[in-house]
XYZ file of N, CA, C and O in Angstrom:
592
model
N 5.887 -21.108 25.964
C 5.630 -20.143 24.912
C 4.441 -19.247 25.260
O 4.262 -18.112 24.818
N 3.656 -19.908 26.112
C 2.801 -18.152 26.465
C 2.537 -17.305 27.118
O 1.452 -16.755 27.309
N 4.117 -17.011 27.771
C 4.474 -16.306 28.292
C 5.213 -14.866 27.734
O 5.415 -13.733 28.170
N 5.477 -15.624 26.523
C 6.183 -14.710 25.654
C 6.164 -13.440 25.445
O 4.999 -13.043 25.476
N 7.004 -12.500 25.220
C 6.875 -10.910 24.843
C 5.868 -10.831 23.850
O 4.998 -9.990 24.080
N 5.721 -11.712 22.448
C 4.952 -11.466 21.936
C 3.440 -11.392 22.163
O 2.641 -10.532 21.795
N 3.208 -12.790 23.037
C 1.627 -13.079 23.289
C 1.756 -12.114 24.331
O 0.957 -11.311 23.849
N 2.065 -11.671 25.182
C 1.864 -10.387 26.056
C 1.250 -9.560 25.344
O 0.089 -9.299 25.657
N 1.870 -8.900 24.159
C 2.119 -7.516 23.532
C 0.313 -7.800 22.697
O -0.637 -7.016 22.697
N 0.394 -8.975 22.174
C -0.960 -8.959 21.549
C -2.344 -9.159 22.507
O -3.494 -8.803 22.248
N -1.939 -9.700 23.439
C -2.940 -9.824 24.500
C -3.140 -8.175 24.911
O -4.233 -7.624 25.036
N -1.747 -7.503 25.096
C -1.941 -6.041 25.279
C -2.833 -5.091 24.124
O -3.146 -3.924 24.363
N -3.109 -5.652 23.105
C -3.482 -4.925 22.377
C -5.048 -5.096 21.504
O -5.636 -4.520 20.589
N -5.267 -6.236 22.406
C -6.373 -6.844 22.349
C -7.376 -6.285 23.782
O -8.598 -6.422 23.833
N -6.794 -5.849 24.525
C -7.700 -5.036 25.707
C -7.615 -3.539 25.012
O -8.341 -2.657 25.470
N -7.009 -3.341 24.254
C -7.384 -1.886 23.519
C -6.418 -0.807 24.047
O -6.434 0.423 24.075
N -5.503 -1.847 24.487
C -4.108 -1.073 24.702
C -3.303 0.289 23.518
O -4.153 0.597 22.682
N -2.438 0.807 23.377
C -2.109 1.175 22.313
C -0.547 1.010 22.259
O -0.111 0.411 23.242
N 0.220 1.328 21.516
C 1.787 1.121 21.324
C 2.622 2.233 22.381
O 2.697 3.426 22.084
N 3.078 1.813 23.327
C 3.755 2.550 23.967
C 4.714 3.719 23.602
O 5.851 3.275 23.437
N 4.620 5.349 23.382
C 5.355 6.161 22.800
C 6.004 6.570 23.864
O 5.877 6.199 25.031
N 6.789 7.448 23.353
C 7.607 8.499 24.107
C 6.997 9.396 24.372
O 6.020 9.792 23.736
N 7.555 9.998 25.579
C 7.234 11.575 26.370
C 7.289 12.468 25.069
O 8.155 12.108 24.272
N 6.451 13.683 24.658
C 6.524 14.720 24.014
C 8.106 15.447 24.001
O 8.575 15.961 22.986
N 8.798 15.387 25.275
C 9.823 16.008 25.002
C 10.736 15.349 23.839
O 11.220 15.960 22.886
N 10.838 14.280 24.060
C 11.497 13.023 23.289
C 11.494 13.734 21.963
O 12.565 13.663 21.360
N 10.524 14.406 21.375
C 10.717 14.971 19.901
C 11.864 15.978 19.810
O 12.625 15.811 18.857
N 12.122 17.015 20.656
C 12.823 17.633 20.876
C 14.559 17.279 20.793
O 15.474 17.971 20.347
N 14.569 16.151 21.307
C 15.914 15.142 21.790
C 15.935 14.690 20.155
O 16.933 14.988 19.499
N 14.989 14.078 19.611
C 15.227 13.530 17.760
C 15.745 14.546 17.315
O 16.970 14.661 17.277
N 14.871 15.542 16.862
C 15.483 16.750 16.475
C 16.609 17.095 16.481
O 17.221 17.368 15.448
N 17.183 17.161 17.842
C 18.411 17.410 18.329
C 19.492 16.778 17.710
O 20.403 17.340 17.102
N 19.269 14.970 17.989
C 20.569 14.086 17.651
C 20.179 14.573 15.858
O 21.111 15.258 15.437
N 19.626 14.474 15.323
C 19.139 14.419 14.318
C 20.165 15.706 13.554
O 21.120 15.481 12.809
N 19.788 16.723 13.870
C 20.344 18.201 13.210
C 22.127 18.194 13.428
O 22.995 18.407 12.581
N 22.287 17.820 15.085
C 23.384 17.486 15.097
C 24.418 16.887 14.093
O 25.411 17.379 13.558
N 23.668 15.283 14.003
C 24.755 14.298 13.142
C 24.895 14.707 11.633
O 25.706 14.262 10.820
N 23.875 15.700 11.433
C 23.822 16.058 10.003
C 24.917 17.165 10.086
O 25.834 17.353 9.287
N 24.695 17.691 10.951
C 26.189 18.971 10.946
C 27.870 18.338 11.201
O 28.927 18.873 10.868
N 27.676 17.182 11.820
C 28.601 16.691 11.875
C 28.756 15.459 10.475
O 29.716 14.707 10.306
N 27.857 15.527 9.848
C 28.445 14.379 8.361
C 29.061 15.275 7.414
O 29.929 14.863 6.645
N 28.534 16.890 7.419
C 28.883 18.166 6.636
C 30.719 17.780 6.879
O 31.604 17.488 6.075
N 30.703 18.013 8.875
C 32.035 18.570 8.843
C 32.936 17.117 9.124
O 33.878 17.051 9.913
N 32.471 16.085 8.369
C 33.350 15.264 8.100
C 33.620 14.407 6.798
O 34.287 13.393 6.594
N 32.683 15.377 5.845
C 32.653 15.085 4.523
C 33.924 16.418 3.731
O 34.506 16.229 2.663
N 34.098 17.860 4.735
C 35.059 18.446 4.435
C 36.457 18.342 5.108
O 37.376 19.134 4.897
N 36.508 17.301 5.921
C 37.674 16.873 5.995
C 38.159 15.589 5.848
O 37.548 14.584 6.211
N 39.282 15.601 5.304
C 40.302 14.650 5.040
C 40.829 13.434 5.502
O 41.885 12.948 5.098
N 39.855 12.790 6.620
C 40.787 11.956 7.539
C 40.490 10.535 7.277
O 39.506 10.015 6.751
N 41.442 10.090 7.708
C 41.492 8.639 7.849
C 40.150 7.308 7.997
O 39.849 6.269 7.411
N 39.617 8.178 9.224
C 38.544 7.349 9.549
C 36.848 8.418 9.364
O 35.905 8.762 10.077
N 37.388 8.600 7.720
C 36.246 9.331 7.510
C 35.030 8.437 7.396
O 33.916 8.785 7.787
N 35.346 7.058 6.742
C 33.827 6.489 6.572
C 33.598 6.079 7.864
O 32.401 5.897 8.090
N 34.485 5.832 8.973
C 33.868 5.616 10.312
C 32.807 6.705 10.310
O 31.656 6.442 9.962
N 33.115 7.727 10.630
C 32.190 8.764 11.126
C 30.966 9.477 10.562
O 30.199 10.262 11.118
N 30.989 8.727 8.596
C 30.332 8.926 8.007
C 29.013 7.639 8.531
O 27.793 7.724 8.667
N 29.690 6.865 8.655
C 28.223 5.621 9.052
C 27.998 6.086 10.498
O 26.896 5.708 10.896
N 28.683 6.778 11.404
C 28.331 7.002 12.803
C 27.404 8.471 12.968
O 26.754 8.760 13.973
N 27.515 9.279 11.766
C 27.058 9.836 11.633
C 25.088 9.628 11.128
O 23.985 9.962 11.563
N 25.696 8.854 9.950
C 24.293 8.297 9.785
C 23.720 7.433 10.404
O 22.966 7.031 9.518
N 23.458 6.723 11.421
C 23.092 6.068 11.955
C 22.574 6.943 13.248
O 21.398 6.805 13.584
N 23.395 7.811 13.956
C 22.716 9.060 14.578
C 21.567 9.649 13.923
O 20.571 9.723 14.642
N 21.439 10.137 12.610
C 20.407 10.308 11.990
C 19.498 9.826 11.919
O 18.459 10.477 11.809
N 19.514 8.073 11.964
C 18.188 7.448 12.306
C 17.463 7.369 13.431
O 16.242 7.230 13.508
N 18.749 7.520 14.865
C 18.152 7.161 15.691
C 17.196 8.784 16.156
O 16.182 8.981 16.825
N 17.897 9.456 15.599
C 17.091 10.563 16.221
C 15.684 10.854 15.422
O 14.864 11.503 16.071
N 15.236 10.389 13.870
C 13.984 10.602 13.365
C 13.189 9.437 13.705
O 11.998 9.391 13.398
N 14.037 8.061 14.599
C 13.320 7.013 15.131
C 12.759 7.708 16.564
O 11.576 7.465 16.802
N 13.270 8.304 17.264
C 13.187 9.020 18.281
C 11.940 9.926 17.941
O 10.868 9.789 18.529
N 12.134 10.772 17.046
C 10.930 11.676 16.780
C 9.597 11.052 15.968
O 8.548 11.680 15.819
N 9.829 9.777 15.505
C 8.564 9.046 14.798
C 7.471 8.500 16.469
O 6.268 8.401 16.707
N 8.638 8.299 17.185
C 8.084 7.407 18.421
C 7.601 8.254 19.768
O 7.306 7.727 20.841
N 7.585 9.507 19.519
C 7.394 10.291 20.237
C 5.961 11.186 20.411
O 5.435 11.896 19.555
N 5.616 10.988 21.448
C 3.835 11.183 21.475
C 3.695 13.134 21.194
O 4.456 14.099 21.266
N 2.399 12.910 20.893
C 2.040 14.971 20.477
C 1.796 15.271 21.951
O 1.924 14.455 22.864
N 1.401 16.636 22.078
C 1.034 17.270 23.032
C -0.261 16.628 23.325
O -0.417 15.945 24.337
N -1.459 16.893 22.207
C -2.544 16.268 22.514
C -2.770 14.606 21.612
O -2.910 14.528 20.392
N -2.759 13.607 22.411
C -2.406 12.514 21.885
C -4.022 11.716 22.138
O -4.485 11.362 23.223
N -4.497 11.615 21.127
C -5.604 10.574 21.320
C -6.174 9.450 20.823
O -5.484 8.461 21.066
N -7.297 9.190 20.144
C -7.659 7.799 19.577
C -7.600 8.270 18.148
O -7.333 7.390 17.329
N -7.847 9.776 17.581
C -7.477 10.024 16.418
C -6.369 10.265 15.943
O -6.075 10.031 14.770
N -5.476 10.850 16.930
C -4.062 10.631 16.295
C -3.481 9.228 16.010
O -2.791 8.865 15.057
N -3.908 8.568 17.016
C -3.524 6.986 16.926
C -3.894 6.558 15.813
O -2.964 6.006 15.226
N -5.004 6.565 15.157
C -5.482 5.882 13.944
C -4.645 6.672 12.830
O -4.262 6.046 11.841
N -4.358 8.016 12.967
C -3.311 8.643 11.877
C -2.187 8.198 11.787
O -1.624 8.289 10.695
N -1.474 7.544 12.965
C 0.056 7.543 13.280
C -0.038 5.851 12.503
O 0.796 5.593 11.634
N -0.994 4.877 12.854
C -1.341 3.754 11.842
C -1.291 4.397 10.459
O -0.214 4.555 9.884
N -2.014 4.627 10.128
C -2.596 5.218 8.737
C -1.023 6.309 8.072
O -0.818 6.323 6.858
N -0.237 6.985 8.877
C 0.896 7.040 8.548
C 1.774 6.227 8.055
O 2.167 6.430 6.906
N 2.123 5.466 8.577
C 3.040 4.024 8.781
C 2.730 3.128 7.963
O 3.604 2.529 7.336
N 1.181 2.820 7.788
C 0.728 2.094 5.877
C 1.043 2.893 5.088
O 1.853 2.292 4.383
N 0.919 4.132 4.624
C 1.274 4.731 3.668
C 2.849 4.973 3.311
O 3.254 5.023 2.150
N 3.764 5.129 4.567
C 4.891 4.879 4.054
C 5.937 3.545 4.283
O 7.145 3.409 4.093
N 4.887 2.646 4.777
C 5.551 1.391 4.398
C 4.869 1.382 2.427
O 5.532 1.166 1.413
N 3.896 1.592 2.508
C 3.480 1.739 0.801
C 4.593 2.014 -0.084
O 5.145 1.356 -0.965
N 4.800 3.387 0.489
C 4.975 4.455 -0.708
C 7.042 4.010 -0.845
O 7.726 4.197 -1.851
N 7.520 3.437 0.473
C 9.213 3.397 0.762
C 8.940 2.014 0.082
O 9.506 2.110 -1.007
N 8.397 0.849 0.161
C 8.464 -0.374 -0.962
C 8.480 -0.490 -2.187
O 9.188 -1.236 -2.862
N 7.207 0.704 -2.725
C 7.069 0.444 -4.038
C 8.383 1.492 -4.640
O 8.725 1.231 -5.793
N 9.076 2.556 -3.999
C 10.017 3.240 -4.411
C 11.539 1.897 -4.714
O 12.194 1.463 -5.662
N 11.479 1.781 -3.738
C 12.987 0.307 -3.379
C 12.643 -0.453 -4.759
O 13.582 -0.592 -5.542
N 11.442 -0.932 -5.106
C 11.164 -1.509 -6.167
C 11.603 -1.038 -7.376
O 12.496 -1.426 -8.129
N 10.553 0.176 -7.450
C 11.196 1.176 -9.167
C 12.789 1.446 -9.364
O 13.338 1.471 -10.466
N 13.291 1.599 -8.402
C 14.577 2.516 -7.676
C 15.151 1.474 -8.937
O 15.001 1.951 -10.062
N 15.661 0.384 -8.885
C 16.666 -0.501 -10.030
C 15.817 -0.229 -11.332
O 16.715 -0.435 -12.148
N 15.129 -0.030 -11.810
C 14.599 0.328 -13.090
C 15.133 1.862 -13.383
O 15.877 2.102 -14.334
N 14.744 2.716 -12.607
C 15.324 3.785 -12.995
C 16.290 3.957 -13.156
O 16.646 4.908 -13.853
N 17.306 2.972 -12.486
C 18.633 3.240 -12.250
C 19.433 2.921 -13.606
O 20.424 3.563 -13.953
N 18.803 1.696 -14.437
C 18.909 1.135 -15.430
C 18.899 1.940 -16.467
O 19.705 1.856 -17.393
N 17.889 2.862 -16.376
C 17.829 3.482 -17.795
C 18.774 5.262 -17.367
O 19.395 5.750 -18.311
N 18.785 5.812 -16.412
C 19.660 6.349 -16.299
C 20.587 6.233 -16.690
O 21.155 7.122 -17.324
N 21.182 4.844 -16.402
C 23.106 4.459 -16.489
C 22.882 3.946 -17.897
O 23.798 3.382 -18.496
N 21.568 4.144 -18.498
C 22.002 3.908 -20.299
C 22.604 5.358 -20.587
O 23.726 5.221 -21.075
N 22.255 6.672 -20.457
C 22.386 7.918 -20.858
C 23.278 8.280 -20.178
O 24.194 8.723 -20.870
N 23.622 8.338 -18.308
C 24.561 9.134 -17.962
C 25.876 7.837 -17.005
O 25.390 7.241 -16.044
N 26.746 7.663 -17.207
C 27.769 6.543 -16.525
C 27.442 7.048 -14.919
O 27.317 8.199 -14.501
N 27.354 5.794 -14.206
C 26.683 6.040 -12.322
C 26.351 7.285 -12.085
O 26.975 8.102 -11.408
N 25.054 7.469 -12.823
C 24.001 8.390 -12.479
C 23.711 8.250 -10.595
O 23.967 9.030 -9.678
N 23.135 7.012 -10.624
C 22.899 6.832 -9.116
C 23.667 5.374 -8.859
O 23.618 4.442 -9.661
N 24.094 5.361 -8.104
C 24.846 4.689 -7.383
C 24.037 3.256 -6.350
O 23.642 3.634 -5.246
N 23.859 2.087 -6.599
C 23.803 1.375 -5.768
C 23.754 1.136 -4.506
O 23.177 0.260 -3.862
N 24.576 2.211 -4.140
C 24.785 2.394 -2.699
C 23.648 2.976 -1.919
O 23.364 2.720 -0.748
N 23.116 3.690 -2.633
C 21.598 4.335 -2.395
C 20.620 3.015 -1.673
O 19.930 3.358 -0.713
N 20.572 2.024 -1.966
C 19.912 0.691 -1.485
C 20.598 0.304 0.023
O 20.661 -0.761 0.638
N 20.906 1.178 0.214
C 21.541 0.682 1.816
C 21.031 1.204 2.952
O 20.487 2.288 3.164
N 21.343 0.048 3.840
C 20.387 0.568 5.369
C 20.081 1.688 5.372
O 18.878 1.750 5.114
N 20.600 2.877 5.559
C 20.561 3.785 5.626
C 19.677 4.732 4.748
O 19.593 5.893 5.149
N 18.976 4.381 3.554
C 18.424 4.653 2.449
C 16.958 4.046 2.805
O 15.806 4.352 2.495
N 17.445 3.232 3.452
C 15.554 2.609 3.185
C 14.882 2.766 4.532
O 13.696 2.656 4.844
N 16.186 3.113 5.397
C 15.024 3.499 6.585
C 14.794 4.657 6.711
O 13.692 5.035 7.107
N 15.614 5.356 6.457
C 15.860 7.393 6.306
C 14.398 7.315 5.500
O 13.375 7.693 6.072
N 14.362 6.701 3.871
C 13.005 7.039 3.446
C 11.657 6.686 3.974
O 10.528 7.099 3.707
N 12.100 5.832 4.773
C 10.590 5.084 5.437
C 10.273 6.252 6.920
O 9.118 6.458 7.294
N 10.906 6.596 7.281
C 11.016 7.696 8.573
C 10.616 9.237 7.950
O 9.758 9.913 8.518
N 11.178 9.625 6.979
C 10.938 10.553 6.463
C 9.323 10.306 5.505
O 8.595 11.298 5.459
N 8.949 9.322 4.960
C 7.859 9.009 4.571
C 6.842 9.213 6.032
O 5.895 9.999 6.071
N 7.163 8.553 6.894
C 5.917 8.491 7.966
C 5.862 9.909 8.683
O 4.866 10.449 9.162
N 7.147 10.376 8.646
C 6.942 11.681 9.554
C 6.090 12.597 8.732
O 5.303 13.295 9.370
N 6.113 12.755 7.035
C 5.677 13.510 6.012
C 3.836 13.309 6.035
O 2.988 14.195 5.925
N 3.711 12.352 6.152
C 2.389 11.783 5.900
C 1.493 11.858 7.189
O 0.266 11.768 7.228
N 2.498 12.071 8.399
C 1.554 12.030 9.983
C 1.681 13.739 9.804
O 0.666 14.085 10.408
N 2.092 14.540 9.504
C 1.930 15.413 9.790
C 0.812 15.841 8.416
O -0.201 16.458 8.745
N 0.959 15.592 7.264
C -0.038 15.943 6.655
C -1.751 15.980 6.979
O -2.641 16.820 7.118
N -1.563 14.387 7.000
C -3.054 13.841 8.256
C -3.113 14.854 9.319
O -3.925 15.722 8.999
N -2.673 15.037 10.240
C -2.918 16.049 10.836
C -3.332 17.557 10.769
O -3.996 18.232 11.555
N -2.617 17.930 9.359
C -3.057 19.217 9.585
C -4.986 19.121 8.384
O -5.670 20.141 8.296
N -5.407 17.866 7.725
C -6.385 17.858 7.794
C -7.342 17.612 8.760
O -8.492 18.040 8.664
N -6.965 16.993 9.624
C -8.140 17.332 11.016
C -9.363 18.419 10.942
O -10.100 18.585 11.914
């Protein structure tokens, strides 16, 4: 056992290592898959076919990987203060995507007293809680940043 990936990774980070990112271009490539799969959930939400929810989850799941792609992807100028932001990102929207998942069934409750499946359940799915947690951290690292 202490050989392990883990005790490596903490031993790595205990010499003052930092989390291994991606090349700057790498944002470019998120972006990319990213804008893509969204144009392609459009043009498979207006058509008719068979294996539409295939392509609807293949679609979304492209979507993650590409704002996982762009969360993990280093700036141009990358240093010990961005690092402490890109932390300080990542608490705030592990914060802010928990305590939402939480309220999310309360609201939902009193909605569906006034309007019949206002919101839908389905909203609680993979796809929902990591989209908001990605979109939370990307929102919040760039805010931090532009206070610098």
């Amino acid at each position: 056992m202490k050989n392990s990936v883990l005790n490596k990774f903490c031993e790595f980070e205990k010499k003052g290592g930092v989390f291994p990112l991606l090349p700057t271009s790498f944002k470019w490539i998120g972006v990319g898959i990213s804008i893509s799969a969204i144009i392609g959930m459009l043009i498979v939400y207006y058509q008719g076919d068979e294996l539409r929810l295939f392509y609807k989850d293949l679609c979304m799941h492209l979507v993650l990987i590409g704002l996982f792609i762009l969360a993990l992807s280093r700036d141009k100028h990358e240093d010990e203060r961005t690092n402490q932001l890109r932390y300080r990102a990542f608490a705030f929207a592990f914060v802010l995507g928990t305590g939402m998942l939480l309220i999310l069934p309360f609201i939902n409750i009193i909605l569906n007293s006034f309007y019949k499946d206002i919101l839908e359940w389905e909203y609680q799915s993979f796809f929902f809680i990591m989209s908001s947690y990605l979109f939370y951290y990307l929102m919040y690292f760039n805010i931090f940043k532009k206070q610098l």
